[in-house]
Coordinates of C-alpha atoms and ligand atoms in Angstrom, one line a residue:
X1272 CA -10.7 -8.8 -25.8
X1273 CA -8.5 -11.5 -24.2
X1274 CA -8.6 -12.0 -20.4
X1275 CA -5.1 -10.5 -20.1
X1276 CA -6.1 -7.3 -21.9
X1277 CA -9.2 -7.2 -19.8
X1278 CA -7.1 -7.4 -16.6
X1279 CA -5.1 -4.5 -18.0
X1280 CA -8.2 -2.5 -18.7
X1281 CA -9.5 -3.1 -15.2
X1282 CA -6.2 -2.1 -13.7
X1283 CA -6.3 1.1 -15.7
X1284 CA -9.8 1.9 -14.4
X1285 CA -8.7 1.2 -10.8
X1286 CA -5.6 3.4 -11.1
X1287 CA -7.8 6.1 -12.7
X1288 CA -10.0 5.9 -9.6
X1289 CA -7.1 6.4 -7.3
X1290 CA -5.3 9.1 -9.5
X1291 CA -8.4 11.1 -10.4
X1292 CA -10.5 10.9 -7.3
X1293 CA -8.8 9.6 -4.1
X1294 CA -5.3 11.1 -4.6
X1295 CA -6.3 14.8 -5.1
X1296 CA -8.5 14.6 -2.0
X1297 CA -5.8 12.9 0.0
X1298 CA -3.3 15.6 -1.0
X1299 CA -5.7 18.5 -0.3
X1300 CA -6.5 17.4 3.2
X1301 CA -2.9 16.3 4.1
X1302 CA -3.8 12.6 4.3
X1303 CA -0.7 11.7 2.3
X1304 CA 2.2 13.9 1.2
X1305 CA 3.0 11.8 -1.9
X1306 CA 0.3 11.0 -4.5
X1307 CA -1.4 7.8 -3.3
X1308 CA -0.7 6.1 -6.6
X1309 CA 3.1 6.4 -6.3
X1310 CA 3.5 2.8 -5.3
X1311 CA 0.9 1.1 -7.4
X1312 CA 1.3 2.9 -10.7
X1313 CA 4.0 0.7 -12.1
X1314 CA 3.7 -2.9 -13.4
X1315 CA 2.6 -5.9 -11.3
X1316 CA 5.6 -7.2 -9.4
X1317 CA 6.8 -10.7 -8.4
X1318 CA 9.4 -10.8 -5.6
X1319 CA 11.6 -13.9 -5.3
X1320 CA 13.3 -14.4 -2.0
X1321 CA 15.0 -17.2 -0.1
X1322 CA 18.3 -18.5 1.2
X1323 CA 21.5 -18.0 -0.8
X1324 CA 22.0 -20.6 -3.5
X1325 CA 18.4 -21.8 -3.1
X1326 CA 18.0 -21.5 -6.9
X1327 CA 16.3 -18.1 -7.1
X1328 CA 18.2 -16.9 -10.1
X1329 CA 18.1 -20.4 -11.8
X1330 CA 14.3 -20.4 -11.5
X1331 CA 14.1 -16.8 -12.9
X1332 CA 16.3 -17.7 -15.8
X1333 CA 14.0 -20.6 -16.6
X1334 CA 11.0 -18.3 -16.5
X1335 CA 12.8 -15.9 -18.8
X1336 CA 14.0 -18.6 -21.1
X1337 CA 17.7 -17.5 -21.1
X1338 CA 20.6 -17.2 -18.6
X1339 CA 20.2 -13.6 -17.7
X1340 CA 21.0 -13.8 -14.0
X1341 CA 24.3 -15.1 -12.7
X1342 CA 24.0 -18.4 -10.8
X1343 CA 26.5 -20.3 -8.7
X1344 CA 27.1 -22.4 -5.6
X1345 CA 28.5 -19.8 -3.2
X1346 CA 26.5 -16.6 -2.4
X1347 CA 26.6 -15.4 -6.0
X1348 CA 24.7 -12.2 -6.5
X1349 CA 24.5 -9.6 -3.8
X1350 CA 22.2 -7.2 -5.8
X1351 CA 18.5 -6.6 -6.0
X1352 CA 17.7 -6.8 -9.7
X1353 CA 14.4 -5.7 -11.2
X1354 CA 13.8 -7.7 -14.4
X1355 CA 11.3 -5.9 -16.7
X1356 CA 10.3 -6.0 -20.3
X1357 CA 12.2 -4.2 -23.0
X1358 CA 11.3 -4.5 -26.7
X1359 CA 14.0 -6.3 -28.7
X1360 CA 15.7 -4.9 -31.7
X1361 CA 13.9 -6.8 -34.5
X1362 CA 16.9 -8.5 -36.2
X1363 CA 18.2 -10.4 -33.2
X1364 CA 15.3 -12.4 -31.6
X1365 CA 17.5 -14.0 -28.9
X1366 CA 16.3 -13.3 -25.3
X1367 CA 18.8 -10.9 -23.9
X1368 CA 19.3 -7.8 -21.8
X1369 CA 18.2 -4.8 -23.9
X1370 CA 19.0 -2.1 -21.4
X1371 CA 20.4 -1.7 -17.8
X1372 CA 19.8 1.0 -15.2
X1373 CA 21.6 1.6 -11.9
X1374 CA 20.1 2.0 -8.5
X1375 CA 20.5 5.8 -8.2
X1376 CA 18.6 6.2 -11.4
X1377 CA 15.8 3.9 -10.3
X1378 CA 15.4 5.5 -6.9
X1379 CA 15.2 9.0 -8.3
X1380 CA 13.0 8.4 -11.4
X1381 CA 9.3 9.0 -10.5
X1382 CA 8.3 6.5 -13.3
X1383 CA 9.4 3.7 -10.9
X1384 CA 7.8 2.9 -7.5
X1385 CA 11.2 3.0 -5.7
X1386 CA 11.5 6.5 -4.3
X1387 CA 10.8 5.2 -0.9
X1388 CA 14.0 3.1 -1.1
X1389 CA 16.2 6.2 -0.9
X1390 CA 16.1 5.8 2.9
X1391 CA 18.2 2.6 2.7
X1392 CA 21.2 4.7 1.7
X1393 CA 24.0 4.6 -0.9
X1394 CA 25.2 1.1 0.0
X1395 CA 21.8 -0.2 -0.9
X1396 CA 21.4 1.8 -4.2
X1397 CA 24.8 0.5 -5.3
X1398 CA 23.3 -3.0 -5.0
X1399 CA 20.2 -2.2 -6.9
X1400 CA 19.6 -2.3 -10.6
X1401 CA 17.2 -2.9 -13.4
X1402 CA 17.5 -5.0 -16.5
X1403 CA 15.1 -4.7 -19.4
X1404 CA 14.9 -8.1 -21.1
X1405 CA 12.9 -9.0 -24.2
X1406 CA 11.4 -12.2 -22.6
X1407 CA 7.7 -12.7 -23.3
X1408 CA 6.9 -13.6 -19.7
X1409 CA 7.8 -10.1 -18.7
X1410 CA 5.2 -8.5 -20.9
X1411 CA 2.6 -8.5 -18.1
X1412 CA 4.7 -8.2 -14.9
X1413 CA 8.3 -7.6 -13.6
X1414 CA 10.3 -9.9 -11.4
X1415 CA 12.6 -9.0 -8.6
X1416 CA 15.7 -11.2 -8.0
X1417 CA 17.2 -10.7 -4.5
X1418 CA 20.5 -11.6 -2.9
X1419 CA 20.1 -14.7 -0.8
X1420 CA 19.8 -14.5 2.9
X1421 CA 23.0 -15.1 4.8
X1422 CA 23.4 -15.9 8.5
X1423 CA 22.8 -13.0 10.9
X1424 CA 26.5 -12.3 11.4
X1425 CA 27.3 -11.9 7.7
X1426 CA 24.1 -9.8 7.3
X1427 CA 25.6 -7.1 9.4
X1428 CA 28.3 -6.5 6.8
X1429 CA 25.9 -5.5 4.1
X1430 CA 25.8 -1.8 5.1
X1431 CA 22.0 -1.6 4.8
X1432 CA 19.2 -3.3 6.6
X1433 CA 18.4 -6.4 4.5
X1434 CA 15.2 -7.4 6.3
X1435 CA 13.8 -3.9 6.0
X1436 CA 14.6 -3.7 2.3
X1437 CA 12.9 -7.1 1.8
X1438 CA 9.9 -5.8 3.8
X1439 CA 9.7 -2.7 1.6
X1440 CA 9.8 -4.8 -1.6
X1441 CA 7.2 -7.2 -0.2
X1442 CA 4.9 -4.3 0.4
X1443 CA 4.8 -3.3 -3.2
X1444 CA 5.0 -6.9 -4.6
X1445 CA 1.8 -8.6 -5.8
X1446 CA 3.2 -12.1 -5.5
X1447 CA 6.1 -13.3 -3.4
X1448 CA 7.9 -16.6 -4.1
X1449 CA 9.8 -17.9 -1.0
X1450 CA 12.3 -20.5 -2.0
X1451 CA 13.6 -22.9 0.6
X1452 CA 16.7 -24.8 -0.1
X1453 CA 16.5 -28.5 0.6
X1454 CA 20.0 -28.2 2.3
X1455 CA 19.0 -25.3 4.6
X1456 CA 15.3 -25.8 5.3
X1457 CA 15.7 -24.6 8.9
X1458 CA 16.9 -21.1 8.3
X1459 CA 13.7 -19.3 7.4
X1460 CA 12.8 -17.5 10.6
X1461 CA 14.1 -13.9 9.7
X1462 CA 12.5 -14.0 6.2
X1463 CA 9.2 -15.0 7.5
X1464 CA 9.2 -12.5 10.3
X1465 CA 9.9 -9.6 7.9
X1466 CA 7.1 -10.8 5.7
X1467 CA 4.6 -11.2 8.5
X1468 CA 5.4 -7.8 9.9
X1469 CA 5.0 -6.0 6.6
X1470 CA 2.2 -7.6 4.7
X1471 CA -1.4 -7.0 5.7
X1472 CA -2.6 -10.2 7.5
X1473 CA -5.5 -10.9 5.2
X1474 CA -3.5 -10.7 2.0
X1475 CA -0.6 -12.8 3.3
X1476 CA -1.9 -16.3 2.4
X1477 CA -2.9 -15.3 -1.2
X1478 CA 0.3 -13.4 -1.9
X1479 CA 3.0 -15.8 -0.7
X1480 CA 4.0 -18.9 -2.7
X1481 CA 6.3 -21.3 -0.9
X1482 CA 8.5 -23.8 -2.7
X1483 CA 11.1 -26.3 -1.5
X1484 CA 13.8 -26.1 -4.1
X1485 CA 16.6 -28.4 -5.3
X1486 CA 14.8 -31.5 -4.2
X1487 CA 16.8 -33.6 -6.7
X1488 CA 19.7 -33.3 -4.3
X1489 CA 18.2 -35.2 -1.5
X1490 CA 19.9 -38.5 -1.0
X1491 CA 16.7 -40.6 -0.9
X1492 CA 12.9 -40.2 -0.7
X1493 CA 13.2 -40.6 3.1
X1494 CA 15.7 -37.7 3.2
X1495 CA 13.2 -35.6 1.2
X1496 CA 10.4 -36.5 3.5
X1497 CA 12.6 -35.5 6.5
X1498 CA 13.5 -32.2 4.9
X1499 CA 9.9 -31.5 4.1
X1500 CA 8.8 -32.4 7.6
X1501 CA 11.5 -30.0 9.1
X1502 CA 10.3 -27.2 6.9
X1503 CA 6.6 -27.7 7.8
X1504 CA 7.5 -27.9 11.5
X1505 CA 9.5 -24.6 11.3
X1506 CA 6.8 -22.9 9.3
X1507 CA 4.1 -23.9 11.8
X1508 CA 6.3 -22.8 14.7
X1509 CA 6.7 -19.3 13.2
X1510 CA 3.2 -18.8 12.0
X1511 CA 1.7 -20.3 15.2
X1512 CA -0.8 -22.2 13.0
X1513 CA -1.3 -25.9 12.6
X1514 CA -2.4 -25.8 9.0
X1515 CA 0.6 -25.8 6.7
X1516 CA 0.6 -23.6 3.6
X1517 CA 1.0 -25.3 0.2
X1518 CA 4.7 -25.9 -0.3
X1519 CA 5.6 -26.8 -3.9
X1520 CA 8.4 -29.3 -4.5
X1521 CA 10.6 -28.1 -7.3
X1522 CA 13.9 -28.6 -9.0
X1523 CA 15.6 -27.4 -12.1
X1524 CA 16.0 -30.3 -14.6
X1525 CA 18.9 -28.6 -16.4
X1526 CA 20.8 -27.7 -13.2
X1527 CA 20.0 -31.1 -11.8
X1528 CA 21.5 -33.0 -14.8
X1529 CA 24.5 -30.7 -14.8
X1530 CA 25.2 -31.4 -11.2
X1531 CA 24.7 -35.1 -11.7
X1532 CA 27.2 -35.1 -14.6
X1533 CA 29.7 -33.1 -12.5
X1534 CA 29.4 -35.5 -9.6
X1535 CA 29.0 -38.5 -11.8
X1536 CA 25.9 -39.8 -10.0
X1537 CA 22.7 -41.3 -11.5
X1538 CA 19.3 -39.7 -11.3
X1539 CA 17.6 -40.4 -7.9
X1540 CA 14.9 -43.0 -8.2
X1541 CA 12.3 -41.1 -6.2
X1542 CA 12.3 -38.3 -8.8
X1543 CA 10.5 -40.6 -11.2
X1544 CA 7.5 -40.8 -8.8
X1545 CA 7.4 -37.2 -7.9
X1546 CA 5.9 -34.5 -10.0
X1547 CA 8.2 -31.5 -10.5
X1548 CA 5.8 -28.6 -9.5
X1549 CA 7.9 -26.1 -11.3
X1550 CA 5.3 -25.7 -14.1
X1551 CA 2.6 -25.4 -11.5
X1552 CA 4.6 -22.6 -9.8
X1553 CA 5.0 -20.9 -13.1
X1554 CA 1.3 -21.0 -13.7
X1555 CA 0.7 -19.4 -10.3
X1556 CA 3.2 -16.7 -11.1
X1557 CA 1.5 -15.9 -14.4
X1558 CA -1.5 -14.9 -12.3
X1559 CA 0.5 -11.9 -10.9
X1560 CA -1.5 -9.3 -12.9
X1561 CA -4.7 -10.7 -11.4
X1562 CA -3.2 -10.4 -7.9
X1563 CA -2.3 -6.8 -8.7
X1564 CA -6.0 -6.2 -9.4
X1565 CA -6.9 -7.8 -6.0
X1566 CA -4.2 -5.7 -4.3
X1567 CA -5.4 -2.6 -6.0
X1568 CA -8.9 -3.2 -5.0
X1569 CA -7.8 -3.8 -1.4
X1570 CA -5.7 -0.6 -1.6
X1571 CA -8.7 1.4 -2.8
X1572 CA -10.9 -0.1 0.0
X1573 CA -8.3 0.5 2.7
X1574 CA -7.6 4.1 1.7
X1575 CA -11.1 5.1 1.0
X1576 CA -12.1 3.7 4.4
X1577 CA -9.3 5.5 6.2
X1578 CA -9.8 8.7 4.3
X1579 CA -13.5 8.6 5.0
X1580 CA -13.0 8.2 8.7
X1581 CA -10.3 10.8 8.8
X1582 CA -12.6 13.3 7.0
X1583 CA -15.4 12.3 9.3
X1584 CA -13.3 13.3 12.3
X1585 CA -12.5 16.7 10.7
X1586 CA -16.1 17.2 10.0
X1587 CA -16.9 16.3 13.6
X1588 CA -14.5 18.9 14.8
X1589 CA -15.7 21.5 12.3
X1590 CA -19.3 21.1 13.3
X1591 CA -18.5 21.3 17.0
X1592 CA -16.4 24.4 16.4
X1593 CA -19.2 26.0 14.4
X1594 CA -21.7 25.3 17.3
X1595 CA -19.1 26.6 19.8
X1596 CA -18.6 29.8 18.0
X1597 CA -22.3 30.4 17.5
X1598 CA -22.8 29.9 21.2
X1599 CA -20.0 32.2 22.0
X1600 CA -21.5 34.9 19.8
X1601 CA -24.8 34.8 21.5
X1602 CA -23.3 34.6 24.9
X1603 CA -21.5 37.8 24.2
X1604 CA -24.4 39.5 22.5
X1605 CA -26.6 39.8 25.6
X1606 CA -24.0 41.6 27.9
X1607 CA -23.0 43.8 24.9
X1608 CA -26.5 44.9 24.3
X1609 CA -27.2 45.4 28.0
X1610 CA -23.9 47.3 28.5
X1611 CA -24.6 49.5 25.5
X1612 CA -28.1 50.3 26.8
X1613 CA -26.7 51.1 30.2
X1614 CA -24.1 53.5 28.9
X1615 CA -26.7 55.2 26.6
X1616 CA -29.1 55.7 29.5
X1617 CA -26.4 57.1 31.7
X1618 CA -25.4 59.6 29.1
X1619 CA -29.0 60.5 28.5
X1620 CA -29.6 60.9 32.2
X1621 CA -26.7 63.4 32.4
X1622 CA -28.3 65.2 29.5
X1623 CA -25.2 64.8 27.3
X1624 CA -26.9 63.5 24.3
X1625 CA -30.4 65.0 24.5
X1626 CA -29.9 67.2 21.4
X1627 CA -29.4 64.1 19.1
X1628 CA -32.2 62.5 17.1
X1629 CA -33.5 59.1 18.2
X1630 CA -32.0 57.3 15.1
X1631 CA -28.6 58.7 15.7
X1632 CA -28.9 57.7 19.4
X1633 CA -29.8 54.2 18.2
X1634 CA -26.8 54.2 15.9
X1635 CA -24.4 55.2 18.7
X1636 CA -26.0 52.6 21.0
X1637 CA -25.6 49.9 18.3
X1638 CA -22.0 51.0 17.7
X1639 CA -21.2 50.6 21.4
X1640 CA -22.8 47.2 21.4
X1641 CA -20.8 46.1 18.4
X1642 CA -17.6 47.4 20.1
X1643 CA -18.4 45.4 23.3
X1644 CA -19.1 42.3 21.1
X1645 CA -15.7 42.8 19.3
X1646 CA -13.9 43.2 22.7
X1647 CA -15.7 40.0 23.9
X1648 CA -14.8 38.0 20.8
X1649 CA -11.2 39.1 20.7
X1650 CA -10.5 38.6 24.4
X1651 CA -12.5 36.2 26.6
X1652 CA -14.1 34.3 23.7
X1653 CA -10.7 33.8 22.2
X1654 CA -9.5 32.4 25.4
X1655 CA -12.4 30.0 25.6
X1656 CA -11.8 29.1 21.9
X1657 CA -8.2 28.1 22.7
X1658 CA -9.5 26.0 25.5
X1659 CA -12.1 24.4 23.3
X1660 CA -9.4 23.6 20.6
X1661 CA -7.0 22.0 23.2
X1662 CA -9.8 20.0 24.7
X1663 CA -10.8 18.6 21.2
X1664 CA -7.2 17.6 20.6
X1665 CA -7.0 15.8 23.9
X1666 CA -10.3 14.1 23.3
X1667 CA -9.9 13.5 19.6
X1668 CA -11.5 10.0 19.9
X1669 CA -14.8 11.7 20.6
X1670 CA -14.9 13.2 17.1
X1671 CA -15.8 9.9 15.5
X1672 CA -18.4 7.3 16.3
X1673 CA -16.8 3.8 16.1
X1674 CA -19.2 0.9 15.8
X1675 CA -16.9 -2.1 15.6
X1676 CA -13.3 -3.3 16.0
X1677 CA -12.6 -2.9 12.3
X1678 CA -13.6 0.8 12.5
X1679 CA -11.4 1.1 15.7
X1680 CA -8.4 -0.3 13.8
X1681 CA -9.0 2.1 10.9
X1682 CA -9.3 5.0 13.3
X1683 CA -6.0 4.1 15.0
X1684 CA -4.3 4.2 11.6
X1685 CA -5.5 7.8 11.0
X1686 CA -5.9 9.3 14.5
X1687 CA -2.4 10.9 14.6
X1688 CA -2.9 12.3 11.0
X1689 CA -6.2 14.0 12.1
X1690 CA -4.5 15.4 15.1
X1691 CA -1.6 16.7 12.9
X1692 CA -4.1 18.3 10.6
X1693 CA -5.9 20.1 13.4
X1694 CA -2.6 21.3 14.7
X1695 CA -1.4 22.5 11.3
X1696 CA -4.6 24.4 10.6
X1697 CA -5.1 25.4 14.2
X1698 CA -8.5 24.0 13.8
X1699 CA -9.5 26.6 11.2
X1700 CA -10.5 25.1 7.8
X1701 CA -13.4 25.2 5.4
X1702 CA -16.0 22.7 6.7
X1703 CA -17.8 22.9 3.4
X1704 CA -14.8 21.8 1.5
X1705 CA -14.1 18.9 3.8
X1706 CA -17.8 17.8 3.6
X1707 CA -17.6 17.8 -0.2
X1708 CA -14.5 15.7 -0.1
X1709 CA -16.0 13.3 2.3
X1710 CA -19.1 12.9 0.0
X1711 CA -16.8 12.1 -2.9
X1712 CA -14.8 9.5 -0.8
X1713 CA -18.1 8.0 0.4
X1714 CA -19.2 7.4 -3.2
X1715 CA -16.0 5.5 -3.9
X1716 CA -16.4 3.6 -0.6
X1717 CA -20.1 2.7 -1.1
X1718 CA -20.3 2.1 -4.8
X1719 CA -16.7 2.1 -6.3
X1720 CA -15.3 -0.7 -4.2
X1721 CA -18.4 -2.9 -4.7
X1722 CA -18.2 -2.4 -8.5
X1723 CA -14.5 -3.4 -8.4
X1724 CA -15.2 -6.5 -6.5
X1725 CA -18.0 -7.5 -8.8
X1726 CA -15.7 -7.0 -11.8
X1727 CA -13.0 -9.1 -10.2
X1728 CA -15.5 -11.8 -9.3
X1729 CA -16.6 -12.0 -12.9
X1730 CA -13.0 -12.3 -13.9
X1731 CA -12.5 -15.4 -11.8
X1732 CA -14.9 -17.3 -14.1
X1733 CA -12.7 -16.5 -17.1
X1734 CA -9.8 -18.8 -17.9
X1735 CA -6.3 -17.6 -18.8
X1736 CA -6.1 -16.9 -22.5
X1737 CA -9.9 -16.9 -22.9
X1738 CA -11.6 -14.5 -25.2
X1739 CA -14.1 -12.2 -23.3
X1740 CA -17.0 -11.0 -25.4
X1741 CA -18.7 -8.8 -22.9
X1742 CA -16.1 -7.5 -20.5
X1743 CA -17.5 -6.1 -17.3
X1744 CA -15.3 -3.0 -17.6
X1745 CA -18.2 -0.6 -18.1
X1746 CA -19.0 -0.9 -14.4
X1747 CA -16.1 1.1 -13.5
X1748 CA -16.1 3.4 -16.5
X1749 CA -19.8 4.3 -15.8
X1750 CA -18.8 5.0 -12.2
X1751 CA -15.9 7.2 -13.3
X1752 CA -18.2 9.2 -15.6
X1753 CA -20.9 9.5 -13.0
X1754 CA -18.4 10.9 -10.5
X1755 CA -16.7 13.2 -13.0
X1756 CA -20.1 14.9 -13.6
X1757 CA -20.3 16.1 -10.0
X1758 CA -18.9 19.4 -9.1
X1759 CA -17.0 18.4 -6.0
X1760 CA -14.5 16.7 -8.1
X1761 CA -11.5 18.6 -9.4
Ligands
GTP204 N1 20.9 -29.8 -8.4 C1 20.3 -28.6 -8.5 N2 21.0 -27.5 -8.6 C2 20.4 -26.3 -8.7 C3 18.9 -26.3 -8.7 N3 18.6 -25.0 -8.8 C4 19.7 -24.3 -8.9 N4 20.8 -25.1 -8.8 C5 22.2 -24.7 -8.7 O1 22.4 -24.1 -7.4 C6 23.3 -23.1 -7.5 C7 22.7 -21.9 -6.9 O2 21.7 -21.4 -7.7 P1 21.3 -19.9 -7.9 O3 20.2 -19.8 -8.8 O4 22.5 -19.1 -8.2 O5 20.8 -19.6 -6.4 P2 20.4 -18.2 -5.8 O6 19.3 -18.5 -4.9 O7 20.1 -17.2 -6.9 O8 21.7 -17.8 -5.0 P3 22.2 -16.3 -4.6 O9 21.9 -15.4 -5.7 O10 23.6 -16.5 -4.3 O11 21.4 -16.0 -3.3 C8 23.7 -22.9 -9.0 O12 24.9 -23.6 -9.2 C9 22.6 -23.6 -9.7 O13 23.0 -24.2 -10.9 C10 18.2 -27.5 -8.7 O14 17.0 -27.5 -8.7 N5 18.9 -28.6 -8.6
MG205 MG1 20.9 -15.3 -7.4

């Protein structure tokens, strides 16, 4: 199979792992209300953000090979548009919009990963749409065109929280293109902050592609160098790092020649010496499906780690509770037996039961002991059990053994969930079931995630478009089969 199909096959295997194994467990033990795969089931996503008029839509149109998105000098398009593939109608091979869907449809259809966007309200959904386009580039991923960032005063008029919406899209996107406009290289702070706050730190650098756009409009090479310098300075101020991320210098040759004709000016000299890195950017964008694989692998790793620790805490509680109840039982047993023996000997001393056979006497004695035990368990022992439960909730951190900072961070992500679960079940749940679920998650954590990484590493040696004779897919298939055979899986 070709590399692209191989990536698809691996993605399928990974989704299968989440859908078949992690998700049912996560639902059963209230780790997540919605199926885990909700956000990752759909196609790989490329998000394009940046200032208004920075050339986002012009860039996307170039990728698509047709003028699908409106472009213009003033803030042009105030909608979030998902561009995805739609099969053309045979006769007409022109690249065009095949079908459109509005925001309300997108937000409510479980086929799409946008249910979470309902919270942004009606004003947002009326500025949200999907276009199916028969462009070949969309066969392997979808692109999100966004309205350009305005200044903070104009932002208030939108009627929804723009930064939050961008943050939510960034979270489900596999690649993010951030376009800076050569005219407005300074106004990047808000975008960057919303990205930094929403993306996991270790995936940030791989996921975000920076580009300085419309560089043909600088008045000279010196002007371009100055703009580039300002941008680097701003980026380093925001990231707090001295190393500057790769910033591609790009322009649209067609838009550039149009604007030269309109303004009747010749092509700037410096452009002849500069490589337009638009093709390079496109090449990076074509790797979105591979990024999806990485992100999926990270997703599986993060959630199996969290789920494992979460279940470990519940197991910790369950075992403590079992020990506590056993102890309570035996603590009650001795006084119950002594009490029953005392009552029996009193009654015998008064000659009240002398006419009964020893076995009946033993039965009555046993009955009294059981009665005492029941009274103990339903009164004092219950009181102690309540105290035990409250103490465990207060000292929930003692339920897990955390060896390093990474485990501490993972625990802080699930501590409240564990507390909620104990509250909801009042600390009474089947320890056996939780132990079985934990064993299943451990298998994914110990073997599954390693298999995935091995497969992805093998992939990095395969070039785009290359034929793969012996795809490493069976790794994951074998794992899926091995796990399906075990009876703790649904
Ligand atoms: N000279 C020149 N003009 C460009 C370039 N890229 C885009 N333009 C023009 O700049 C204007 C804005 O481009 P758009 O693609 O609409 O920008 P946008 O970022 O989508 O803007 P909004 O959707 O309003 O946020 C259009 O008139 C484009 O033709 C470029 O590289 N060079
Ligand atoms: Mg636009």
